[in-house]
CSV table of C-alpha atoms and ligand atoms in Angstrom, one decimal:
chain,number,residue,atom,x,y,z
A,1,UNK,CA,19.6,0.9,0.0
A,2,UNK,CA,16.1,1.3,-0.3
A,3,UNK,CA,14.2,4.2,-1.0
A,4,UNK,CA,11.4,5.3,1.7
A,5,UNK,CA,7.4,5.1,-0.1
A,6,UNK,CA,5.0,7.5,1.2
A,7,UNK,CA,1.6,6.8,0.0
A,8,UNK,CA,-1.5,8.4,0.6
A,9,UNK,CA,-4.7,5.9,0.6
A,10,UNK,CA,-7.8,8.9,0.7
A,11,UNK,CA,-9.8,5.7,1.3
A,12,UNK,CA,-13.8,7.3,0.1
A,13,UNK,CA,-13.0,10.4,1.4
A,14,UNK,CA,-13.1,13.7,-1.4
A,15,UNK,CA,-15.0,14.2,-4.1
A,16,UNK,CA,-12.9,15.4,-7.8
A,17,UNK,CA,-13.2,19.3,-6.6
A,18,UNK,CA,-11.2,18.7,-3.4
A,19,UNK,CA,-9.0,16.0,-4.3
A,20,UNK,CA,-7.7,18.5,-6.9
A,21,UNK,CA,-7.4,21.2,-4.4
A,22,UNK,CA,-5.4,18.4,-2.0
A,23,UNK,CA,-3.3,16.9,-4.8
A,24,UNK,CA,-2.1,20.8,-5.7
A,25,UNK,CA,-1.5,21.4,-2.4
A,26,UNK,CA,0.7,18.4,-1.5
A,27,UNK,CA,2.1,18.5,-5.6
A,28,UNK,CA,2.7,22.3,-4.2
A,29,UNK,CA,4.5,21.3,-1.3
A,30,UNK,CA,6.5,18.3,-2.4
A,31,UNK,CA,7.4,19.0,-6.1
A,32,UNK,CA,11.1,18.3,-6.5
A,33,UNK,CA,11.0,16.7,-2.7
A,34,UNK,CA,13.6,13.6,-3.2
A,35,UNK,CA,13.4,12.2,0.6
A,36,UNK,CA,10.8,9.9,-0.4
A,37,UNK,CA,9.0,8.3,-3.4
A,38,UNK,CA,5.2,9.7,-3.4
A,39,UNK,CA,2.1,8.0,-4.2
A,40,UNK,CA,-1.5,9.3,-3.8
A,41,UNK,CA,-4.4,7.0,-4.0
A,42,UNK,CA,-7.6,8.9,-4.1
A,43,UNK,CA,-11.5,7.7,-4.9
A,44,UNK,CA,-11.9,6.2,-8.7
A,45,UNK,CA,-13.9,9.4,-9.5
A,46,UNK,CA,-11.2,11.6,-8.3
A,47,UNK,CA,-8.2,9.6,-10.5
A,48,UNK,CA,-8.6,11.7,-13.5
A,49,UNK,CA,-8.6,15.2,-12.2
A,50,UNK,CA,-5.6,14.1,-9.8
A,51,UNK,CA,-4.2,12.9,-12.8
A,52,UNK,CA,-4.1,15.9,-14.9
A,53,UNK,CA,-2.7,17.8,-12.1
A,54,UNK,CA,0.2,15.5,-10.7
A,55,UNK,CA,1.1,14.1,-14.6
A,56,UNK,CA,4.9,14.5,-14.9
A,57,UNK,CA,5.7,15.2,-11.6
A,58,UNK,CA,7.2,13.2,-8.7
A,59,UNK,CA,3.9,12.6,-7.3
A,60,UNK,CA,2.5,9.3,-8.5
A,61,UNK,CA,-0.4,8.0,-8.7
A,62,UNK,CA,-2.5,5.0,-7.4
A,63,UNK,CA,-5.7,3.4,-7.4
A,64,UNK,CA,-7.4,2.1,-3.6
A,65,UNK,CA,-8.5,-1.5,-5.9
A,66,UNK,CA,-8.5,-3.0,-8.9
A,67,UNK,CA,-10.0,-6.0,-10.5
A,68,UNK,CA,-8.1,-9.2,-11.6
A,69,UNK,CA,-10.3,-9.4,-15.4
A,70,UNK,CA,-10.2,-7.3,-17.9
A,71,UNK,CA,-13.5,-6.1,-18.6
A,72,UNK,CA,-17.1,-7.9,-18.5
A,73,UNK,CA,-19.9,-8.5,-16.8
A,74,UNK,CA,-18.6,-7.0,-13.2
A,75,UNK,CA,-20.8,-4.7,-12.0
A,76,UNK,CA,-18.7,-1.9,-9.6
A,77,UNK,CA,-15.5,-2.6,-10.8
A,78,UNK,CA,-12.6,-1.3,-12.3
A,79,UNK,CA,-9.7,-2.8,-14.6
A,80,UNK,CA,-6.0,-2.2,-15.2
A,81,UNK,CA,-6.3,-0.6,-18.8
A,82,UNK,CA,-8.6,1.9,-17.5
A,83,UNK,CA,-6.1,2.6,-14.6
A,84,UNK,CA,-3.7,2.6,-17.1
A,85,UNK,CA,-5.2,4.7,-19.2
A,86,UNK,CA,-5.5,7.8,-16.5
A,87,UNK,CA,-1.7,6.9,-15.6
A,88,UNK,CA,-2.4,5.4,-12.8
A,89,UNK,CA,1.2,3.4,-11.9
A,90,UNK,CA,0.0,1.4,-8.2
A,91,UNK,CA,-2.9,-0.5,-6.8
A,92,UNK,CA,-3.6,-1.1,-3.4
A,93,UNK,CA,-4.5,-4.7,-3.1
A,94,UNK,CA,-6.0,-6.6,-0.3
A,95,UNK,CA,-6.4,-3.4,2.4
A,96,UNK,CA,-8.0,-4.6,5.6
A,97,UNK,CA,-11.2,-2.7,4.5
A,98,UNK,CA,-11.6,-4.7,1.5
A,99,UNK,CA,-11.1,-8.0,3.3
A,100,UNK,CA,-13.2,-7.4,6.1
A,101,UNK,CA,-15.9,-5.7,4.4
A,102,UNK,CA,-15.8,-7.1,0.6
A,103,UNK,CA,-15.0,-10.8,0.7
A,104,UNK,CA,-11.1,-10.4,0.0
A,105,UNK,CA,-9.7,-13.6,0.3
A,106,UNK,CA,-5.9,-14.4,-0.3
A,107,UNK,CA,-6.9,-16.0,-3.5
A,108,UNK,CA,-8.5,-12.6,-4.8
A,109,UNK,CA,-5.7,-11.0,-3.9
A,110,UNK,CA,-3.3,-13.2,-5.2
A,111,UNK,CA,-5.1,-12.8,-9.2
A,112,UNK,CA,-5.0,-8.9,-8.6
A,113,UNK,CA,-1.4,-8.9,-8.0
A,114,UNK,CA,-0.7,-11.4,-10.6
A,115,UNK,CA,-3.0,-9.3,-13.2
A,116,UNK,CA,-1.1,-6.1,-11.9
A,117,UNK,CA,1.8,-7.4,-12.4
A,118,UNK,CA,1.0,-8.7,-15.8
A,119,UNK,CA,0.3,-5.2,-16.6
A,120,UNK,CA,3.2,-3.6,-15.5
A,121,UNK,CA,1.1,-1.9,-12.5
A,122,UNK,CA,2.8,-2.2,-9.0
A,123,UNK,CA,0.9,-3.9,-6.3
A,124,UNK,CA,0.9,-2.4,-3.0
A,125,UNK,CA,-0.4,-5.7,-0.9
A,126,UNK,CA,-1.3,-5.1,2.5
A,127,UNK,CA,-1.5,-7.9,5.3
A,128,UNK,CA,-2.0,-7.2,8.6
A,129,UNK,CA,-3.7,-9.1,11.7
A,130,UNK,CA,-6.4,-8.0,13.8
A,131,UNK,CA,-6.5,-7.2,17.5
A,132,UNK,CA,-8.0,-10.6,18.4
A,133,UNK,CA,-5.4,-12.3,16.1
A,134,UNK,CA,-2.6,-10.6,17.8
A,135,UNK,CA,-4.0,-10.9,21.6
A,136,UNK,CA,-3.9,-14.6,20.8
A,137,UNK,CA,-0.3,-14.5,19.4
A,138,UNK,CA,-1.1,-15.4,15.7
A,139,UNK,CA,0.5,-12.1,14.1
A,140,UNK,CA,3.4,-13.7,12.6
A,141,UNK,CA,1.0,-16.9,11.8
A,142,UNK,CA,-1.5,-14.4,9.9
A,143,UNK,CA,1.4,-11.9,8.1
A,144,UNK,CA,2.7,-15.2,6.8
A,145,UNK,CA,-0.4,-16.2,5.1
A,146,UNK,CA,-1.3,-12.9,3.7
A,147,UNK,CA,2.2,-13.0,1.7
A,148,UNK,CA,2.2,-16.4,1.5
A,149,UNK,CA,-1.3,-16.3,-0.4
A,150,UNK,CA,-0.5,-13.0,-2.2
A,151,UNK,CA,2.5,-14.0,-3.8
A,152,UNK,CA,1.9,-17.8,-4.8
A,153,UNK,CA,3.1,-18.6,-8.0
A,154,UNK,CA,4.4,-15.3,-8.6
A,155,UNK,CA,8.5,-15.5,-9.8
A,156,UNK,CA,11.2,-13.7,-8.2
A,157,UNK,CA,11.3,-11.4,-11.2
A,158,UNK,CA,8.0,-10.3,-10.5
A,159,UNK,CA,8.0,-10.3,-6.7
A,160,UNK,CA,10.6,-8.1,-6.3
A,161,UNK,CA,8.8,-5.4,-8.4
A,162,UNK,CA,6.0,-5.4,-5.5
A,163,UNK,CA,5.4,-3.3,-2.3
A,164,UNK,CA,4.2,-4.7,0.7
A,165,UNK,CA,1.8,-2.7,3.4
A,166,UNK,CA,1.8,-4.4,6.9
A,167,UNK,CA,-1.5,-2.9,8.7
A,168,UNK,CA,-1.8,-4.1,11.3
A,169,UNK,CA,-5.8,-4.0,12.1
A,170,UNK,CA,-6.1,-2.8,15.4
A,171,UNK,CA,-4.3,0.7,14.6
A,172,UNK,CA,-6.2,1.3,11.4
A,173,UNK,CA,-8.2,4.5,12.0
A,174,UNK,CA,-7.8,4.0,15.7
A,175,UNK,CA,-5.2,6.5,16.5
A,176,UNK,CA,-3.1,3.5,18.3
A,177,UNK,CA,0.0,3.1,15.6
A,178,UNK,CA,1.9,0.3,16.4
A,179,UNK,CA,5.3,0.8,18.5
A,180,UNK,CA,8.1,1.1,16.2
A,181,UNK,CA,9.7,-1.8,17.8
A,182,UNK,CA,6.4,-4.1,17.3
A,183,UNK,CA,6.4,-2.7,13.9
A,184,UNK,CA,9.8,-3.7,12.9
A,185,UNK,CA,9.4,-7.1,14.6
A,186,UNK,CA,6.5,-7.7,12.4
A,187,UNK,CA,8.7,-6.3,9.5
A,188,UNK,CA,11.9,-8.0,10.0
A,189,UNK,CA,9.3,-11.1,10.0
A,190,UNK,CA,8.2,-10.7,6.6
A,191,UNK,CA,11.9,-9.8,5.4
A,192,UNK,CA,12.9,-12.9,6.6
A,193,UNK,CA,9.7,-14.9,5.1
A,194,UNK,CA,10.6,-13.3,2.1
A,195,UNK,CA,14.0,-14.4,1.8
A,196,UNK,CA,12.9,-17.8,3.2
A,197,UNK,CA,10.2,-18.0,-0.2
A,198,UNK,CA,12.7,-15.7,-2.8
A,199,UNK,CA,16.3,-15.3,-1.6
A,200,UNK,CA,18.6,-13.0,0.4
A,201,UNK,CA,18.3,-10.5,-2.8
A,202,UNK,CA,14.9,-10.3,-3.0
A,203,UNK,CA,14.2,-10.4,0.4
A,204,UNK,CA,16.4,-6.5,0.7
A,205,UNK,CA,15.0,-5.0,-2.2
A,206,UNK,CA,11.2,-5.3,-1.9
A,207,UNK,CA,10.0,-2.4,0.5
A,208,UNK,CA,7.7,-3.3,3.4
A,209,UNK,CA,5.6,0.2,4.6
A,210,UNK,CA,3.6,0.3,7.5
A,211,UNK,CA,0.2,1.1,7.6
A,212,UNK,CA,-2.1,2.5,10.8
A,213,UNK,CA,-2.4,5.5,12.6
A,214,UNK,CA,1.2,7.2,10.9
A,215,UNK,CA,1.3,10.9,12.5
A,216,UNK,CA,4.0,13.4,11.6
A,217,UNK,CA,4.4,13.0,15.2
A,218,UNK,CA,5.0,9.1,15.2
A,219,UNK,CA,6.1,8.7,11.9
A,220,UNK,CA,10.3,9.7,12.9
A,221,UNK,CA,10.8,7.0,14.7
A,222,UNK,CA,8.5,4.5,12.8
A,223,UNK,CA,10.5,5.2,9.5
A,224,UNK,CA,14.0,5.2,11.6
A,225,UNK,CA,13.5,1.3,11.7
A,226,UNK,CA,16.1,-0.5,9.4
A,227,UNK,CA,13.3,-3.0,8.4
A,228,UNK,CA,10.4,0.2,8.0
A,229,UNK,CA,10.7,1.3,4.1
A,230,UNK,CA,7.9,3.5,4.3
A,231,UNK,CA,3.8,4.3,5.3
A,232,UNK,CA,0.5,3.5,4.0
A,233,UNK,CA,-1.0,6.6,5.5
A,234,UNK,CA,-4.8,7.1,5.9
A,235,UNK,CA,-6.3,9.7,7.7
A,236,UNK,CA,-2.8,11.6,8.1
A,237,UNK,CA,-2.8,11.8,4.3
A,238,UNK,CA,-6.3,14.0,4.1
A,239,UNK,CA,-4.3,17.0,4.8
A,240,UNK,CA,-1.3,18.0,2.9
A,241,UNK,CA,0.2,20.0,5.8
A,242,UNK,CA,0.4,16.4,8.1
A,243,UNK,CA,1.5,14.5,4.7
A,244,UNK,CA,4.3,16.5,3.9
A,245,UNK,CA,5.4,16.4,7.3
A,246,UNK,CA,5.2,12.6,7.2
A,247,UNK,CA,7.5,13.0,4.0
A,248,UNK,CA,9.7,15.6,5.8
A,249,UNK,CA,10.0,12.6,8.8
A,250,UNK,CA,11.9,10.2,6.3
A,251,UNK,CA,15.2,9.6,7.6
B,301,13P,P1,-5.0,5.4,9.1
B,301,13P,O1,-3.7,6.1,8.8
B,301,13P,O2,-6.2,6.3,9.0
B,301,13P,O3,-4.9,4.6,10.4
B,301,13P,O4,-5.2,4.3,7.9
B,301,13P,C1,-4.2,3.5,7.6
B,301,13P,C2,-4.6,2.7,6.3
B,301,13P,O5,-5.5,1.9,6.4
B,301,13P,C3,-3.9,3.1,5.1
B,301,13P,O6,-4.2,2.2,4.1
């Protein structure tokens, strides 16, 4: 059986002042809460003060990126040991955002996740197709080369130690989530991709969350789907009161 994820992506929203005040509030509210496994992913300048306040507790922490070297000449960005080093556990790798906007290709993704894993850090890797992509019936076609491209090389061992986000595009940010029956279709699609590249095993333990436009309002019947392990929640995850009650959704 596989445990629900709830992770909040704060995306560049909240400076260090109120991501503390928003990581006590939801440490406040959920300390002890076993429904769901918790992750919070807030800006890189934020990670140490949210660390210091969630440390020990059953809310984890993530970073929104991370880069696939180890330190150098790469100006912007941010490697696993200093993750690490603020006790960071997850990375978010290959969002939508980062693609679209940052020239994330399924090859960067694929040295992040292979660099995470090295590290013992667990990649959350998000695939999703766009509106366009979908309209034009290529959602399955797209989800499969995300993972596809994500995961080459990577064993069993290591795969099954991963997360994966779909998002799909369209509902990012739009307030239009995805039904949860096009959501589990889409998930029962990776499962089965999954157990097509790994086997049966590894196809039922690694968890697939969804991603876009996850309300306390929609998020019951999202998480009710057998295939549905969990939520990538953006804007929903700015406020602990709509968080927690995404938590307190978790069948
Ligand atoms: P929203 O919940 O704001 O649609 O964002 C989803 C997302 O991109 C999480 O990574």
């Amino acid at each position: 059986m596989r445990k629900k994820l709830i992770a909040g992506n704060w995306k560049m929203n909240l400076g260090p002042a109120d991501s503390a005040k928003l990581a006590q509030d939801i440490l406040n509210a959920a300390s002890g809460n076993d429904k769901a496994d918790i992750v919070i992913a807030p800006t890189y300048t934020s990670l140490d003060r949210v660390s210091g306040i969630i440390h020990g507790s059953n809310v984890k922490l993530s970073a929104q990126d991370m880069h696939w070297e180890e330190q150098g000449a790469f100006t912007g960005k941010i490697s696993w040991d200093m993750l690490k080093e603020l006790n960071v556990e997850y990375a978010i790798l290959g969002h939508s955002e980062q693609r679209t906007f940052f020239h994330e290709t399924n090859q960067t993704v694929n040295m992040k996740t292979k660099k995470a894993l090295e590290k013992s850090l667990i990649p959350i890797v998000c695939v999703g197709e766009t509106l366009e992509e979908r309209e034009s019936g290529k959602t399955n076609a797209v989800c499969e080369d995300h993972v596809r491209g994500a995961f080459q090389g990577i064993s069993k061992e290591d795969a099954v130690k991963c997360i994966i986000a779909y998002e799909p595009v369209w509902a990012i940010g739009t307030g239009k989530n995805a039904t949860p029956e096009q959501a589990q279709d889409v998930h029962a699609f990776i499962r089965n991709l999954l157990k097509e590249m790994y086997d049966e095993g590894a196809a039922s333990t690694i968890r697939i969350l969804y991603g876009g436009s996850m309300k306390p309002d929609n998020a019951a019947g999202l998480l009710s789907k057998p295939d549905i392990d969990g939520g990538l929640i953006g804007g929903a995850s700015l406020k602990a009161d709509s968080f927690l009650g995404i938590i307190n959704a978790a069948p």
